[in-house]
Every structure is written in structure tokens, then in C-alpha cells.
Amino acid sequence: MMHTSLDHLIQLFSKLPGLGKRSAERLVLHLIKKKELALYPLIEALQETAHNIHPCSFCGCLDVRDPCFICSDKNRDPSILCVVQDMSDLLAFERTGSFHGLYHVLGGVLSALEGVGPQDLNIQKLLSKVQKQKFDEIVLATNATLEGQTTFHYLRDLLIPSGIKVTRLAFGVPLGGELHYLDEGTLSTALKARQVQ
Ligand SMILES: [Zn+2]
């Protein structure tokens, strides 16, 4: 019985991104050994996350608050909007400390291969936001992957008629690069040298 639930737990962990069977096993055994220090706090944090974390109704950022910590921050510049694919990209920009505007999280990218169309992404909300709020600039910060570029072109074509300045990151990174893997310096430079479309 014990063995079965242990196996089950290891299997669950091994399905997480970046974890293989071996590391999942190590992790689980560690958690069991360090119940007070690691396992109980983890259970608590997972429960908190499961019950209270939701996408912000304004930008899609994951937070326990709505509006999220970014949308409710009065010190941020509401005239510039950075459109990102996922929460991991938002966090990557936040780590650079060089972006002080607002975000919009798409929740993915267009992909014919995986059957992801515009209706599957947080695009409608982006368009109505752009109509309502006065942005001076929208940075389309999708990945330098094929899907990221397709999404960029799609959004650019939708946004340019609004007359708002649309920019994209200057990529000093190889094609195929995903933003959240970039180091802070590279991402920060790509942001500072962004180009008007
Ligand atoms: Zn928000």
C-alpha cells in the first residue's frame, strides 16, 4: 500500500516540467524525510495556490489578488503595455527590473499544429482594453519561435490600425529562443532596443 502511494507520488512529480523519474524520486524521498521543513510547507503552499491563485481579470497575471500585484501598483506606468505569452515571460521581465509598465498575458501562442486559434488566447480582452485605455505603446514580446512570430504578426495586424505605437523586442538571441530562458541582461537589452513596427 505504502509502496503504491509512493510510486503514485513519484509518478506525479516525474510528469512536471524539467523533472525525470530519478529526480522525482529524489524529491519525494526528500519530502518524506523532511516532513516539517519541506513537506508540510509544500502542502500548505499548494493548497493556497489551488484555492486562491487566479488569473487577474485585467491582465491575466496569476495572483491571489484581483487586480493583481502589477495592475494594483500605482507606481507603474499605465501608458505602456507589454504583451507576453505566459506568466513565465512576465516573471522574466519582472526579474530584469527594467520594465515598469503593465502587462497582458495571452495564455499561449497561435499554433496550427496544436490547434490553438485566436479564440483560445486572451486576445479579445486585449483588443477591448486597447480601445478603452490610452496606451502610448504596446510591446509585443512573444518568443522568437515560429509560433511566437506567427502570433506577433497576427497581433501586429490587429493593433496597427488603432494608431498606437507597436514595438517588438530587438532580438540578440537565436531564432527559436524563449524569453524566460534569457538571462536578465539579454532580455533587458532586447527590451531597451525594441523596434517600432
Ligand atoms: Zn493584472
Coordinates of C-alpha atoms in Angstrom, one line a residue, residues 6-196:
L6 CA 4.9 6.3 -3.0
D7 CA 5.0 5.2 -6.7
H8 CA 2.0 7.3 -7.4
L9 CA 3.6 10.4 -5.9
I10 CA 6.8 9.9 -7.8
Q11 CA 4.9 9.4 -11.0
L12 CA 3.1 12.7 -10.4
F13 CA 6.3 14.6 -9.8
S14 CA 8.0 13.0 -12.8
K15 CA 5.4 14.5 -15.1
L16 CA 6.3 18.0 -14.0
P17 CA 8.4 20.0 -16.5
G18 CA 12.1 19.5 -16.0
L19 CA 11.8 16.5 -13.7
G20 CA 12.7 13.0 -14.8
K21 CA 11.9 9.8 -12.9
R22 CA 15.2 9.9 -11.0
S23 CA 14.9 13.5 -9.8
A24 CA 11.2 13.0 -8.9
E25 CA 12.2 10.0 -6.8
R26 CA 14.9 12.1 -5.0
L27 CA 12.5 14.9 -4.4
V28 CA 9.7 12.7 -3.0
L29 CA 12.1 10.9 -0.7
H30 CA 13.5 14.2 0.5
L31 CA 10.0 15.5 1.2
I32 CA 9.2 12.4 3.3
K33 CA 12.4 12.7 5.2
K34 CA 11.9 16.4 5.9
K35 CA 8.3 16.5 6.7
E36 CA 8.4 19.5 9.0
L37 CA 10.8 21.6 6.9
A38 CA 9.7 20.7 3.4
L39 CA 6.6 18.5 3.1
Y40 CA 4.1 20.4 5.3
P41 CA 5.0 23.9 4.0
L42 CA 4.7 22.5 0.4
I43 CA 1.3 21.0 1.1
E44 CA 0.2 24.4 2.6
A45 CA 1.6 26.3 -0.4
L46 CA 0.0 24.0 -2.9
Q47 CA -3.4 24.3 -1.2
E48 CA -3.1 28.1 -1.1
T49 CA -2.2 28.1 -4.8
A50 CA -5.0 25.7 -5.7
H51 CA -7.7 27.7 -3.9
N52 CA -6.6 31.3 -4.2
I53 CA -4.5 31.9 -7.3
H54 CA -6.4 33.1 -10.3
P55 CA -5.6 35.0 -13.5
C56 CA -6.1 38.7 -12.9
S57 CA -9.2 39.8 -14.7
F58 CA -7.4 42.8 -16.2
C59 CA -4.1 41.3 -17.4
G60 CA -4.1 37.6 -16.9
C61 CA -1.3 37.6 -14.4
L62 CA -1.5 34.9 -11.8
D63 CA -2.1 36.2 -8.3
V64 CA -4.2 35.8 -5.2
R65 CA -5.3 39.3 -5.6
D66 CA -7.6 40.7 -8.4
P67 CA -6.5 43.2 -9.6
C68 CA -3.1 41.6 -9.4
F69 CA 0.1 43.0 -7.8
I70 CA 1.0 44.7 -11.0
C71 CA -2.4 46.2 -12.0
S72 CA -2.9 47.5 -8.5
D73 CA 0.6 49.1 -8.3
K74 CA 0.1 52.8 -8.6
N75 CA 3.8 53.3 -9.4
R76 CA 3.6 51.5 -12.7
D77 CA 3.3 53.4 -16.0
P78 CA -0.1 52.8 -17.4
S79 CA 0.8 54.2 -20.8
I80 CA 2.9 51.2 -21.9
L81 CA 1.6 47.7 -22.3
C82 CA 3.8 44.6 -22.7
V83 CA 2.0 41.6 -24.3
V84 CA 3.6 38.3 -23.2
Q85 CA 2.8 34.7 -23.9
D86 CA 2.8 33.3 -20.5
M87 CA 3.3 34.1 -16.8
S88 CA 6.8 32.8 -17.0
D89 CA 7.6 35.6 -19.5
L90 CA 6.0 38.2 -17.3
L91 CA 8.2 37.0 -14.4
A92 CA 11.3 37.1 -16.7
F93 CA 10.6 40.8 -17.5
E94 CA 10.0 41.5 -13.8
R95 CA 13.4 39.9 -13.0
T96 CA 15.1 42.4 -15.3
G97 CA 13.7 45.3 -13.3
S98 CA 13.7 47.4 -16.5
F99 CA 10.0 47.3 -17.4
H100 CA 7.7 49.4 -15.4
G101 CA 4.5 49.4 -17.5
L102 CA 1.6 47.0 -17.5
Y103 CA 1.3 43.5 -18.9
H104 CA -1.2 41.5 -20.9
V105 CA -0.8 37.7 -20.6
L106 CA -2.0 35.8 -23.7
G107 CA -2.0 32.4 -22.2
G108 CA -0.2 30.8 -25.1
V109 CA 0.6 31.2 -28.8
L110 CA -1.2 30.6 -32.0
S111 CA -0.3 27.1 -33.2
A112 CA -1.8 25.4 -36.2
L113 CA 0.0 22.2 -35.2
E114 CA -1.6 22.1 -31.8
G115 CA -4.9 23.6 -32.9
V116 CA -4.6 26.8 -30.9
G117 CA -6.5 29.6 -32.6
P118 CA -7.1 33.3 -31.7
Q119 CA -10.3 32.3 -29.8
D120 CA -8.2 30.1 -27.5
L121 CA -6.0 33.0 -26.4
N122 CA -6.7 36.1 -24.3
I123 CA -6.9 38.3 -27.4
Q124 CA -10.4 39.7 -27.2
K125 CA -9.7 41.2 -23.8
L126 CA -6.6 42.8 -25.2
L127 CA -8.4 44.4 -28.0
S128 CA -11.1 45.9 -25.8
K129 CA -8.5 47.0 -23.3
V130 CA -6.7 48.8 -26.1
Q131 CA -9.9 50.5 -27.2
K132 CA -10.7 51.7 -23.6
Q133 CA -7.3 52.6 -22.2
K134 CA -4.9 55.2 -23.7
F135 CA -1.7 53.4 -24.3
D136 CA 1.2 55.2 -25.9
E137 CA 3.0 52.0 -26.8
I138 CA 2.3 48.3 -26.9
V139 CA 5.3 46.0 -26.8
L140 CA 4.6 42.6 -28.5
A141 CA 7.0 40.4 -26.6
T142 CA 6.3 37.0 -28.0
N143 CA 9.1 34.4 -28.2
A144 CA 11.4 34.1 -31.2
T145 CA 9.9 30.8 -32.0
L146 CA 7.8 30.1 -35.2
E147 CA 4.6 30.2 -33.2
G148 CA 5.7 33.3 -31.3
Q149 CA 6.4 35.1 -34.6
T150 CA 3.1 34.0 -36.1
T151 CA 1.3 35.4 -33.0
F152 CA 3.4 38.6 -33.3
H153 CA 2.3 39.1 -36.9
Y154 CA -1.3 38.3 -36.1
L155 CA -1.4 40.8 -33.2
R156 CA 0.5 43.5 -35.0
D157 CA -2.0 43.4 -37.9
L158 CA -4.8 43.8 -35.4
L159 CA -3.3 46.6 -33.4
I160 CA -1.6 48.8 -36.0
P161 CA -4.9 50.2 -37.4
S162 CA -5.6 51.6 -33.9
G163 CA -2.8 54.0 -34.5
I164 CA -1.0 53.1 -31.3
K165 CA 2.8 52.6 -31.5
V166 CA 3.5 48.9 -31.7
T167 CA 7.0 47.7 -30.9
R168 CA 8.8 44.4 -30.7
L169 CA 11.9 43.2 -28.9
A170 CA 15.2 43.6 -30.6
F171 CA 16.4 40.0 -30.5
G172 CA 20.0 39.5 -29.9
V173 CA 19.0 35.9 -29.4
P174 CA 19.0 32.9 -31.8
L175 CA 15.7 32.2 -33.5
G176 CA 13.8 29.7 -31.5
G177 CA 14.7 31.4 -28.3
E178 CA 12.2 31.5 -25.5
L179 CA 12.1 34.6 -23.4
H180 CA 12.1 33.2 -20.0
Y181 CA 15.3 31.3 -20.7
L182 CA 17.2 34.5 -21.4
D183 CA 19.4 36.0 -18.8
E184 CA 18.2 39.3 -17.4
G185 CA 20.9 41.3 -19.2
T186 CA 20.0 40.0 -22.7
L187 CA 16.3 40.4 -22.1
S188 CA 16.8 43.9 -20.7
T189 CA 18.8 44.9 -23.7
A190 CA 16.2 43.4 -26.1
L191 CA 13.6 45.5 -24.3
K192 CA 15.6 48.7 -24.4
A193 CA 16.4 48.4 -28.1
R194 CA 12.9 47.5 -29.1
Q195 CA 11.8 48.5 -32.5
V196 CA 8.8 50.3 -33.8

